[in-house]
mmCIF file of C-alpha atoms and ligand atoms in Angstrom:
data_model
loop_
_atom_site.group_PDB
_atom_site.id
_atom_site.type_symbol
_atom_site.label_atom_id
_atom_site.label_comp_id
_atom_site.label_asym_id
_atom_site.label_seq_id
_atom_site.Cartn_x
_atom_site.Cartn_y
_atom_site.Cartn_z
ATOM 1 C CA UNK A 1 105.382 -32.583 102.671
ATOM 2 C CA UNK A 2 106.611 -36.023 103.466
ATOM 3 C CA UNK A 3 109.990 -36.260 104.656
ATOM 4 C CA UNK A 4 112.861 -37.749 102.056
ATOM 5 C CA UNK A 5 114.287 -41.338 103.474
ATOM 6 C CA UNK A 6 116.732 -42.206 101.022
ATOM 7 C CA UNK A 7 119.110 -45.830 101.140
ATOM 8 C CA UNK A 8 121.704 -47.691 100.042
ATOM 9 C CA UNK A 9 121.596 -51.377 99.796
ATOM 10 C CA UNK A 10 124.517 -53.026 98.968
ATOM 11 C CA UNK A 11 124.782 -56.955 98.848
ATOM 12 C CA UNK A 12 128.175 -57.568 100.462
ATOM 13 C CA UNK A 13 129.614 -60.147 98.624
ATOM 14 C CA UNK A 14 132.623 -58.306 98.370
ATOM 15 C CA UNK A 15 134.668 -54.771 98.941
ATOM 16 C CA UNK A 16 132.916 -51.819 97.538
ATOM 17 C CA UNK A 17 134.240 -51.259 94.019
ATOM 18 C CA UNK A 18 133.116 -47.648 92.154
ATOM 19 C CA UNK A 19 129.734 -48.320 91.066
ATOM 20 C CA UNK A 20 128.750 -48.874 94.742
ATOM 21 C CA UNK A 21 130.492 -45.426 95.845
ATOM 22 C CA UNK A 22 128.877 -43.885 93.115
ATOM 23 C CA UNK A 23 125.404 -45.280 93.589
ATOM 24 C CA UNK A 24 125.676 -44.706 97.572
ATOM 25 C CA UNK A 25 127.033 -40.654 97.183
ATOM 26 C CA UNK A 26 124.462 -39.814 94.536
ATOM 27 C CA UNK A 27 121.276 -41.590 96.792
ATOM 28 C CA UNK A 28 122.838 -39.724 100.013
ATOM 29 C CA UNK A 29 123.482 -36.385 98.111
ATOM 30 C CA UNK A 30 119.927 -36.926 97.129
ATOM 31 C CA UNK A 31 118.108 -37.498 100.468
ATOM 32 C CA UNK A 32 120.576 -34.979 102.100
ATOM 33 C CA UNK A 33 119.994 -32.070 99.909
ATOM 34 C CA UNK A 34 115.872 -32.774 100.560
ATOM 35 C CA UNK A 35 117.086 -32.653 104.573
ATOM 36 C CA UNK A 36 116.213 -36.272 104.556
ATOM 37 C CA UNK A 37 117.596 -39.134 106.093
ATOM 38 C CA UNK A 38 119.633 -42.116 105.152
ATOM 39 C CA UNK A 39 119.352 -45.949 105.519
ATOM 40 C CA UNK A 40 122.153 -48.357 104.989
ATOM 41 C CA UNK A 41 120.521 -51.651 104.744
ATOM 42 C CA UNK A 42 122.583 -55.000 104.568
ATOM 43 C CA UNK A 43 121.000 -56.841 101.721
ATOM 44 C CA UNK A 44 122.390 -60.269 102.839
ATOM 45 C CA UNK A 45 120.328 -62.370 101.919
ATOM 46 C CA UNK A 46 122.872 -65.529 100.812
ATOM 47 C CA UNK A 47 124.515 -66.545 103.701
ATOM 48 C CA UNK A 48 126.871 -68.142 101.603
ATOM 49 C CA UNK A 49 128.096 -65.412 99.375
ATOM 50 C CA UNK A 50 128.037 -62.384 102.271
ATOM 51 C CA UNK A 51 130.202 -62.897 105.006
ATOM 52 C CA UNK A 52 129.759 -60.006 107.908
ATOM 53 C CA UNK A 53 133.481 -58.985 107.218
ATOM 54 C CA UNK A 54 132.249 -57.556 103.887
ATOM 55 C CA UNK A 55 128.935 -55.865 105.908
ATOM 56 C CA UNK A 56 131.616 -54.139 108.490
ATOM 57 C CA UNK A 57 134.014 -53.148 105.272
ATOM 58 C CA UNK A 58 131.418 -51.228 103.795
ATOM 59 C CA UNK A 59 130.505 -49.451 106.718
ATOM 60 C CA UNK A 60 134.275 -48.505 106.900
ATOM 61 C CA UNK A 61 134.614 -47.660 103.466
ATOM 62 C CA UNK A 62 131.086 -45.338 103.715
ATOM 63 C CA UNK A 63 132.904 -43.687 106.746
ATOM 64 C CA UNK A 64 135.931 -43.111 104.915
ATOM 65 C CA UNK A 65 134.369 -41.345 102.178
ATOM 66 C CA UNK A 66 132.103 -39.163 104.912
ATOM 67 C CA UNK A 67 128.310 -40.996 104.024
ATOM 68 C CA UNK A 68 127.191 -40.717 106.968
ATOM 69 C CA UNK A 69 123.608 -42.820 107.341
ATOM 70 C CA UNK A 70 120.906 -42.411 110.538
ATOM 71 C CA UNK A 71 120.178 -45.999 110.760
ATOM 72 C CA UNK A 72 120.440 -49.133 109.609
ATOM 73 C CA UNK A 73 123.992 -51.524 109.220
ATOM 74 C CA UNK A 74 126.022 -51.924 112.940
ATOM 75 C CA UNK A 75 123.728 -48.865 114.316
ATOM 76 C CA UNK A 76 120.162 -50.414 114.191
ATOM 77 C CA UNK A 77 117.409 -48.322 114.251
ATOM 78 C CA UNK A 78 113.536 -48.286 114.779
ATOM 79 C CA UNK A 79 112.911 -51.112 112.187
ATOM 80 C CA UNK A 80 115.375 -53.328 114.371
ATOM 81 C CA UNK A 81 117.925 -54.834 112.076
ATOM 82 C CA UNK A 82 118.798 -53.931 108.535
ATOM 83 C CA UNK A 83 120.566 -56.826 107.705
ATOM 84 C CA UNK A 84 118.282 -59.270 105.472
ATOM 85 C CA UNK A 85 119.565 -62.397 107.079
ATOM 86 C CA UNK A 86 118.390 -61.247 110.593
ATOM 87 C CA UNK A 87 115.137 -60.471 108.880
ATOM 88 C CA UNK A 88 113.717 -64.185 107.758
ATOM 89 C CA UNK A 89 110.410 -63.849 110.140
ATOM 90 C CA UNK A 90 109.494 -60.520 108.632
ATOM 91 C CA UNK A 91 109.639 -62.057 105.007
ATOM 92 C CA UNK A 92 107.810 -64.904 105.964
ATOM 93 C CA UNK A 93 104.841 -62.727 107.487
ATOM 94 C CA UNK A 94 104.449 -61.561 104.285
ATOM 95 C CA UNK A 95 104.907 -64.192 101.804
ATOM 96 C CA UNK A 96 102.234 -66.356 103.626
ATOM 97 C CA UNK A 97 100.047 -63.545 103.392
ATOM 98 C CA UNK A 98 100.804 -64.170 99.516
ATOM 99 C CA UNK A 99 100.443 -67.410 99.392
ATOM 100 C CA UNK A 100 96.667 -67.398 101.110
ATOM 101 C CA UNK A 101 95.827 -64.748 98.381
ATOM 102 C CA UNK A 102 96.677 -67.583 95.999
ATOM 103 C CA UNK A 103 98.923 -65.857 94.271
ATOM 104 C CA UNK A 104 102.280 -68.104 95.382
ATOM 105 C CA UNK A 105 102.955 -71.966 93.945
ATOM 106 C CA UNK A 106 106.200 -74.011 93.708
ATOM 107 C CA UNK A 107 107.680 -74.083 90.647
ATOM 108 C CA UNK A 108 110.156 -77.349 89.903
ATOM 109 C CA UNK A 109 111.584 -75.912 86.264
ATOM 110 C CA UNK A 110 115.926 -75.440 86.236
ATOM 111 C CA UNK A 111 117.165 -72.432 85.491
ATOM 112 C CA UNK A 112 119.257 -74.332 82.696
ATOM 113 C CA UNK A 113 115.852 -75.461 81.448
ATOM 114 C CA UNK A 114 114.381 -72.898 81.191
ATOM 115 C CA UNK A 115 117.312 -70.552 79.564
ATOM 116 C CA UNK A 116 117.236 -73.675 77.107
ATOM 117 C CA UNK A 117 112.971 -73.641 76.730
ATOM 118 C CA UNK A 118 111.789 -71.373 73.932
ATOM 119 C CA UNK A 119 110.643 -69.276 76.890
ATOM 120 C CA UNK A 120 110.637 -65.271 75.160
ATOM 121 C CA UNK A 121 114.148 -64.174 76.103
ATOM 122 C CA UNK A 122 114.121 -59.752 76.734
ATOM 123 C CA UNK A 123 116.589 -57.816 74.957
ATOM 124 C CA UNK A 124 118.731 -57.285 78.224
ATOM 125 C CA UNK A 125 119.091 -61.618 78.497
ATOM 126 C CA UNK A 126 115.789 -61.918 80.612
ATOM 127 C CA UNK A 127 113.665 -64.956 80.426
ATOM 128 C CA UNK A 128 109.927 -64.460 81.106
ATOM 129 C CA UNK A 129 108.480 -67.327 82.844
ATOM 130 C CA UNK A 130 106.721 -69.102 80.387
ATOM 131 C CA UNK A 131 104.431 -70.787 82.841
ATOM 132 C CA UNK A 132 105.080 -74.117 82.921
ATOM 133 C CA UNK A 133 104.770 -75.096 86.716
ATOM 134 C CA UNK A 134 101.295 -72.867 87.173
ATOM 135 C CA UNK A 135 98.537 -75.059 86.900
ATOM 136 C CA UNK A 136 100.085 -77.980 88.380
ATOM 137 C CA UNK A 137 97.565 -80.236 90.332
ATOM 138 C CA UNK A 138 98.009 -81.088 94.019
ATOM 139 C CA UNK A 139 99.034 -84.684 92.787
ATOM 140 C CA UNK A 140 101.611 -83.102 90.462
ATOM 141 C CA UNK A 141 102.771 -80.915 93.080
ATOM 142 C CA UNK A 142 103.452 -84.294 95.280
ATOM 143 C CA UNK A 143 104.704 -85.852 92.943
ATOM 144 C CA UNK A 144 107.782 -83.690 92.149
ATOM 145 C CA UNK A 145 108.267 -82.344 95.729
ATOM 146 C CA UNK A 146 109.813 -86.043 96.059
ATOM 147 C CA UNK A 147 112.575 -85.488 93.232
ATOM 148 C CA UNK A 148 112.989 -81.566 93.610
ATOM 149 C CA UNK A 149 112.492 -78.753 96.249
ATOM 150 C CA UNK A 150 110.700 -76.081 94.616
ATOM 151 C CA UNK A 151 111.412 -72.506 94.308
ATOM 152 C CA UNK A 152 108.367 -70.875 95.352
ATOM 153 C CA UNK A 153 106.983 -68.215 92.122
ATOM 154 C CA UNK A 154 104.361 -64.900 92.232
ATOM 155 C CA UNK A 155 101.641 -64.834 89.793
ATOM 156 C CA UNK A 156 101.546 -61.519 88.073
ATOM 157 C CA UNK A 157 98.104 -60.438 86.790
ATOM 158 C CA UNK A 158 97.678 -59.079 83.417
ATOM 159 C CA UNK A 159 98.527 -55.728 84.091
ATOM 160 C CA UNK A 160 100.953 -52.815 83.154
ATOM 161 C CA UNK A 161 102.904 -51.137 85.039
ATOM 162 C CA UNK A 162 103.354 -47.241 84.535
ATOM 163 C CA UNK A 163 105.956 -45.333 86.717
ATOM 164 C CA UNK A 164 108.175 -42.102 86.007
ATOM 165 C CA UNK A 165 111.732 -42.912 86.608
ATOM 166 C CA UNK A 166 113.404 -39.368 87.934
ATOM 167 C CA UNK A 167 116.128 -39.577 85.354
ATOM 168 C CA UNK A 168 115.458 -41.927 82.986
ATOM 169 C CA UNK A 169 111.499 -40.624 82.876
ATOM 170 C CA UNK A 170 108.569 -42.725 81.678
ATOM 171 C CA UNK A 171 108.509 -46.010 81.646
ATOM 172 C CA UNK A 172 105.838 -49.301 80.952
ATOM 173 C CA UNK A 173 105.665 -52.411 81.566
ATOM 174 C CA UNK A 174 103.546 -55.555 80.918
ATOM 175 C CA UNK A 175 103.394 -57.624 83.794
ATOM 176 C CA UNK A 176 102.561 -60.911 81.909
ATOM 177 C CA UNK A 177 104.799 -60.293 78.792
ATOM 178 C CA UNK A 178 107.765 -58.369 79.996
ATOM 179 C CA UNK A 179 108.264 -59.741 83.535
ATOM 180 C CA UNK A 180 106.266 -63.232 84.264
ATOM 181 C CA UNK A 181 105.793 -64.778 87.756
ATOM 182 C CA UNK A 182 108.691 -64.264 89.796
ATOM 183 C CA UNK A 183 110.365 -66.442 92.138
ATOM 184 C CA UNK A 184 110.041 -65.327 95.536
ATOM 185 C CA UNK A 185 111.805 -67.808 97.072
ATOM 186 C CA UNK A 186 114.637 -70.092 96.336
ATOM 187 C CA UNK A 187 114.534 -73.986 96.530
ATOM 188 C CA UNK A 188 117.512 -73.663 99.222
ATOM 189 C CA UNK A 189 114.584 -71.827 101.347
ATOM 190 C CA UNK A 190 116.358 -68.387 100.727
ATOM 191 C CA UNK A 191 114.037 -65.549 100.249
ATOM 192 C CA UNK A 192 114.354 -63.526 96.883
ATOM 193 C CA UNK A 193 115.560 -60.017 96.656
ATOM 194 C CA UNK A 194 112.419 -58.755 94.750
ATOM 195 C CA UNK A 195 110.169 -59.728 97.755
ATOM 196 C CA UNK A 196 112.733 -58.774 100.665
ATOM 197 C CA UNK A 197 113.397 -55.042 99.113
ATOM 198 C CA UNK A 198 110.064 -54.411 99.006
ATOM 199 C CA UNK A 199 109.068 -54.903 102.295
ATOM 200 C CA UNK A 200 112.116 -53.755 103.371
ATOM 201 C CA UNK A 201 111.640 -50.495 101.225
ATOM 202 C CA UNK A 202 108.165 -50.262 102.646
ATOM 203 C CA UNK A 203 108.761 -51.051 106.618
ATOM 204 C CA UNK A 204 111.910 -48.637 106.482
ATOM 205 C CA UNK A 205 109.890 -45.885 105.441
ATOM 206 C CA UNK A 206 112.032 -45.644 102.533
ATOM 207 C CA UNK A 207 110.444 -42.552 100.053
ATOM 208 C CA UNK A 208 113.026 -42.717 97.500
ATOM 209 C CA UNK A 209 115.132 -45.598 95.997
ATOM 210 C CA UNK A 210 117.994 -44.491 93.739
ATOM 211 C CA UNK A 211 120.467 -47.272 92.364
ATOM 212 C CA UNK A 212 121.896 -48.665 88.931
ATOM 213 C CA UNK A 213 120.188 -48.953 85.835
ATOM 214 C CA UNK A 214 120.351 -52.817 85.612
ATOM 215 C CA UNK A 215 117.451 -52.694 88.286
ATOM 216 C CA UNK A 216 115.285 -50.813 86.103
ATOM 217 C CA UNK A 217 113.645 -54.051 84.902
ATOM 218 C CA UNK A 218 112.775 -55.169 88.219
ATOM 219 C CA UNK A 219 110.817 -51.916 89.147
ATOM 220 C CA UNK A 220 107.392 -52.446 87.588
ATOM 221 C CA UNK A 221 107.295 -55.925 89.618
ATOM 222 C CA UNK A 222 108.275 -54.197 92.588
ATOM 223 C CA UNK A 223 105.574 -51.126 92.422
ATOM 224 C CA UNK A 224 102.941 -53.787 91.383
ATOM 225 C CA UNK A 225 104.293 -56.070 95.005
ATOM 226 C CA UNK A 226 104.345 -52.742 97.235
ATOM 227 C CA UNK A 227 100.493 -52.249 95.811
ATOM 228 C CA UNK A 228 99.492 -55.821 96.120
ATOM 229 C CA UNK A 229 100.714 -55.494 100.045
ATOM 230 C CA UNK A 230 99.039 -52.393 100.463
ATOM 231 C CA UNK A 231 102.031 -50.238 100.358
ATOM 232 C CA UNK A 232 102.523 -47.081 98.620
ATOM 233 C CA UNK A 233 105.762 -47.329 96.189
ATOM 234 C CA UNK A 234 108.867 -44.780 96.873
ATOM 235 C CA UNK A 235 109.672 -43.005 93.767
ATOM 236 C CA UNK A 236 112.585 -44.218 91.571
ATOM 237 C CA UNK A 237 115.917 -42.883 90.517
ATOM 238 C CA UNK A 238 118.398 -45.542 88.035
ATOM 239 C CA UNK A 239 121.471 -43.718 87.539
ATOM 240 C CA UNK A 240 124.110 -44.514 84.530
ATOM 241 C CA UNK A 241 126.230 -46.926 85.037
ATOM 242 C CA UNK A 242 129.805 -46.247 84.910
ATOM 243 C CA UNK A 243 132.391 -47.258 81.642
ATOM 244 C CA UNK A 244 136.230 -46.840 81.641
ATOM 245 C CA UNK A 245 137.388 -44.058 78.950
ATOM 246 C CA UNK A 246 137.615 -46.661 76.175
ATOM 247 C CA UNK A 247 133.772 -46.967 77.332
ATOM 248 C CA UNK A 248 133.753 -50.511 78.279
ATOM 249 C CA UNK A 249 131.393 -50.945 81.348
ATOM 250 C CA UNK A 250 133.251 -51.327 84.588
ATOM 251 C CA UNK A 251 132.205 -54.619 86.952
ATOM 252 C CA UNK A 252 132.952 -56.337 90.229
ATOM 253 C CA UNK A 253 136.154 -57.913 88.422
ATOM 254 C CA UNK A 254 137.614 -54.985 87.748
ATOM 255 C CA UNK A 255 139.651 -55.681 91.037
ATOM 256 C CA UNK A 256 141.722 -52.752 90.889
ATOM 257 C CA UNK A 257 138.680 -50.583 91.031
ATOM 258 C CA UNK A 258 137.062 -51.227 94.306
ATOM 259 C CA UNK A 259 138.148 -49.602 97.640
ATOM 260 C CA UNK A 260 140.650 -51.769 99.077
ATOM 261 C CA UNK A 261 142.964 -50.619 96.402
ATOM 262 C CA UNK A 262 141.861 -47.634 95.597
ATOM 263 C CA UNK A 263 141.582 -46.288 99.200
ATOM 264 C CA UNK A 264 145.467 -46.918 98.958
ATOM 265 C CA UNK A 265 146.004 -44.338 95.463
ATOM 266 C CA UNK A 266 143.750 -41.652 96.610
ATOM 267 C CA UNK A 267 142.012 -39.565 99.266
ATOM 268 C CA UNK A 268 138.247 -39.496 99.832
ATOM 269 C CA UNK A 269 138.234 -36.162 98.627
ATOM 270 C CA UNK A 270 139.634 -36.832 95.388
ATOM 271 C CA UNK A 271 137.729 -40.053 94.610
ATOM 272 C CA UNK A 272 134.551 -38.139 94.876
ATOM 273 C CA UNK A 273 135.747 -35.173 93.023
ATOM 274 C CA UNK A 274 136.311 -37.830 90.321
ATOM 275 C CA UNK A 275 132.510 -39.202 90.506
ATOM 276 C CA UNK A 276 131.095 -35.880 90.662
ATOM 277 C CA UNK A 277 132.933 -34.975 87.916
ATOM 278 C CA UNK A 278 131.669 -38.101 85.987
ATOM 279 C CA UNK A 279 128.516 -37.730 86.983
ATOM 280 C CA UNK A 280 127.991 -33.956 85.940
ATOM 281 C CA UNK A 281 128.056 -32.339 89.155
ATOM 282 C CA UNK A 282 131.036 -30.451 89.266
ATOM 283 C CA UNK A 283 133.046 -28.556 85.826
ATOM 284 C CA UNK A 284 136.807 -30.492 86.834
ATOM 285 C CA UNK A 285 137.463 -33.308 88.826
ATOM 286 C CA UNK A 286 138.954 -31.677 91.613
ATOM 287 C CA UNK A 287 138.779 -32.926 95.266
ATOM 288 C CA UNK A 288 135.210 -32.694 96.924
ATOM 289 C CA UNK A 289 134.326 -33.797 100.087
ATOM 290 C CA UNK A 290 130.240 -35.074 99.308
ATOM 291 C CA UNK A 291 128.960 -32.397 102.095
ATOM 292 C CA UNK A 292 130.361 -30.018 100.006
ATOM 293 C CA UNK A 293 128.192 -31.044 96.855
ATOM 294 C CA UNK A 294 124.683 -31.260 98.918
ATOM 295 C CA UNK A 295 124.134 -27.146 98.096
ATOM 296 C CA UNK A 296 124.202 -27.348 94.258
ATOM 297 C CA UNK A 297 123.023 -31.063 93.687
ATOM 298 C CA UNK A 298 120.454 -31.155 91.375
ATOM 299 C CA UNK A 299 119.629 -34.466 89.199
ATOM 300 C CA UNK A 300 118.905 -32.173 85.875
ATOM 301 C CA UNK A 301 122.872 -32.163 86.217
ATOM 302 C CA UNK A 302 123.164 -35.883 86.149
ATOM 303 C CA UNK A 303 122.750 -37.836 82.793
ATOM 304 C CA UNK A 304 120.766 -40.675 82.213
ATOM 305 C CA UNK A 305 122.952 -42.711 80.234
ATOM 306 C CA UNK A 306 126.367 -44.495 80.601
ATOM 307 C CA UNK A 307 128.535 -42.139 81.874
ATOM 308 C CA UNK A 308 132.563 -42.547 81.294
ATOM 309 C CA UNK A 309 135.558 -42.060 84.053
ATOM 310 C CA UNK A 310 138.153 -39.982 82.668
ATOM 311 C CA UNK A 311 141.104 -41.424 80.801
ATOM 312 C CA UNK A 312 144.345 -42.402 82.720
ATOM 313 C CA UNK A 313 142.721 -41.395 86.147
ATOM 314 C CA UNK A 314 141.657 -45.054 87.626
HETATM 315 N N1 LIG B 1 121.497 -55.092 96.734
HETATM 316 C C1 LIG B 1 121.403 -54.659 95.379
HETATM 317 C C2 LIG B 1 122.808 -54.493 94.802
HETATM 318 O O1 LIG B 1 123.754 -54.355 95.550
HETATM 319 C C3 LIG B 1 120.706 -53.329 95.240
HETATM 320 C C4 LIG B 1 119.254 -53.456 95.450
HETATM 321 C C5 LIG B 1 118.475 -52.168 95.326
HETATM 322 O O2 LIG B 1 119.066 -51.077 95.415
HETATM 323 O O3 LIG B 1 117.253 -52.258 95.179
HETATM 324 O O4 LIG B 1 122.933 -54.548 93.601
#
């Protein structure tokens, strides 16, 4: 039996807020009750938008709440560094091996443009590429490269993706109709997330990947990359995302939930008795430390859909 290498990879654009600590104790619960190990990779990809001071505050916060992880962040490991900025060679490696595939060309369309375009928008806001910059000619190419840097797309073949999620179970996907080329690199040069966690997932050994369910629609593109590189895929996990009691979702501007204030209104103990609790593991919210769960986890306890933080307690 393969061993279980589970991860967390948070972009640090900010301080941890409750979806993060909920995401990062279910994955670790996961990989801990398998006897498997834990990653905490740095998914800092935009200079810009993820100063190291947010990188070091999660690894504080993670400490705080007793996640421990057996590489990656401050600590290193064998796959050298798990932050994505340090990691710009490793992407490149592989997106050239893309591009002499054929399967990579620069794409010159806005993203107002295209939101504006009759391009078929998904139910959750989506746009699939509607194609527009594929069959330019070299001259074309040229031509444009002198008023615009491209972003650099994938071409997906027509093919559809099928993949059991392990809690929210079967899922499809048409490559072509429900996803469309994919930019895997930004005009600024940045590389995009969808190529970077793959081969981050894949050179970090990673066997399981368990984070929110507004990734789910990036999955099929990823299992289709992993394959195209001549990985094999971890399995999947999205777990519920969280809504207050009035069930409106929670997000990053709900500044009074993330961990710089709530770190000052409660212990670790009880802010993890409150997920578990939320999340189905334990009857009452009462104060847990997360090495306490790892004997009874099971995800047949955890729900699939939104789950709801009980009333008056955040
Ligand atoms: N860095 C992403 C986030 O913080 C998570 C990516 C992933 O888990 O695949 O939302």
């Amino acid at each position: 039996m393969k061993q279980t290498v589970g991860r967390f990879a948070p972009s640090p654009s900010g301080r941890m807020h409750l979806g993060n600590v909920l995401c990062a104790l279910l994955a670790w619960l996961s990989a801990r009750s398998q006897n498997g190990s834990f990653i905490l990779r740095i998914e800092d990809l935009d200079p810009d938008r993820c100063p190291r001071r947010y990188a070091d505050l999660i690894e504080d916060d993670l400490a705080w709440l007793g996640l421990t992880w057996d590489a990656g962040g401050s600590k290193g490991g064998p796959d050298g560094s798990y932050y994505q900025s340090a990691r710009t060679a490793i992407y490149q490696h592989y997106f050239d091996r893309l591009q002499q595939e054929g399967l990579v060309y620069p794409c010159f369309c806005s993203r107002a443009a295209l939101h504006a375009a009759s391009a078929p928008h998904l139910s959750d806001g989506r746009v699939v590429y509607p194609g527009t910059c594929r069959g330019l000619t070299a001259a074309q190419v040229a031509e444009k490269c002198r008023v615009r840097r491209p972003a650099m797309r994938l071409r997906v073949p027509d093919e559809t993706i099928a993949f059991t999620d392990g809690l929210q179970g079967p899922c499809t996907e048409s490559l072509p109709t429900e996803c469309g080329d994919f930019i895997i690199r930004r005009s600024d040069g940045v590389f995009a997330y969808q190529l970077a966690v793959v081969v981050d997932d894949a050179l970090e050994g990673v066997t399981e990947v368990v984070r929110g369910r507004d990734l789910l629609g990036s999955t099929a593109r990823q299992i289709w990359l992993h394959r195209q590189l001549g990985f094999a895929p971890p399995d999947f996990v999205h777990i519920p995302l969280l809504n207050d009691a009035d069930g409106r979702r929670l997000s990053k501007r709900d500044a009074d939930l993330d961990l710089g204030v709530l770190r000052t209104r409660f212990s670790p103990a009880q802010l993890t008795g409150a997920l578990a609790h939320a999340a189905g593991l334990i009857d009452r919210p009462e104060p847990v430390t997360p090495r306490e769960l790892i004997p009874e986890f099971s995800w047949s306890k955890v729900p699939a859909g939104d789950l709801c933080l009980p009333a008056g307690f955040f």
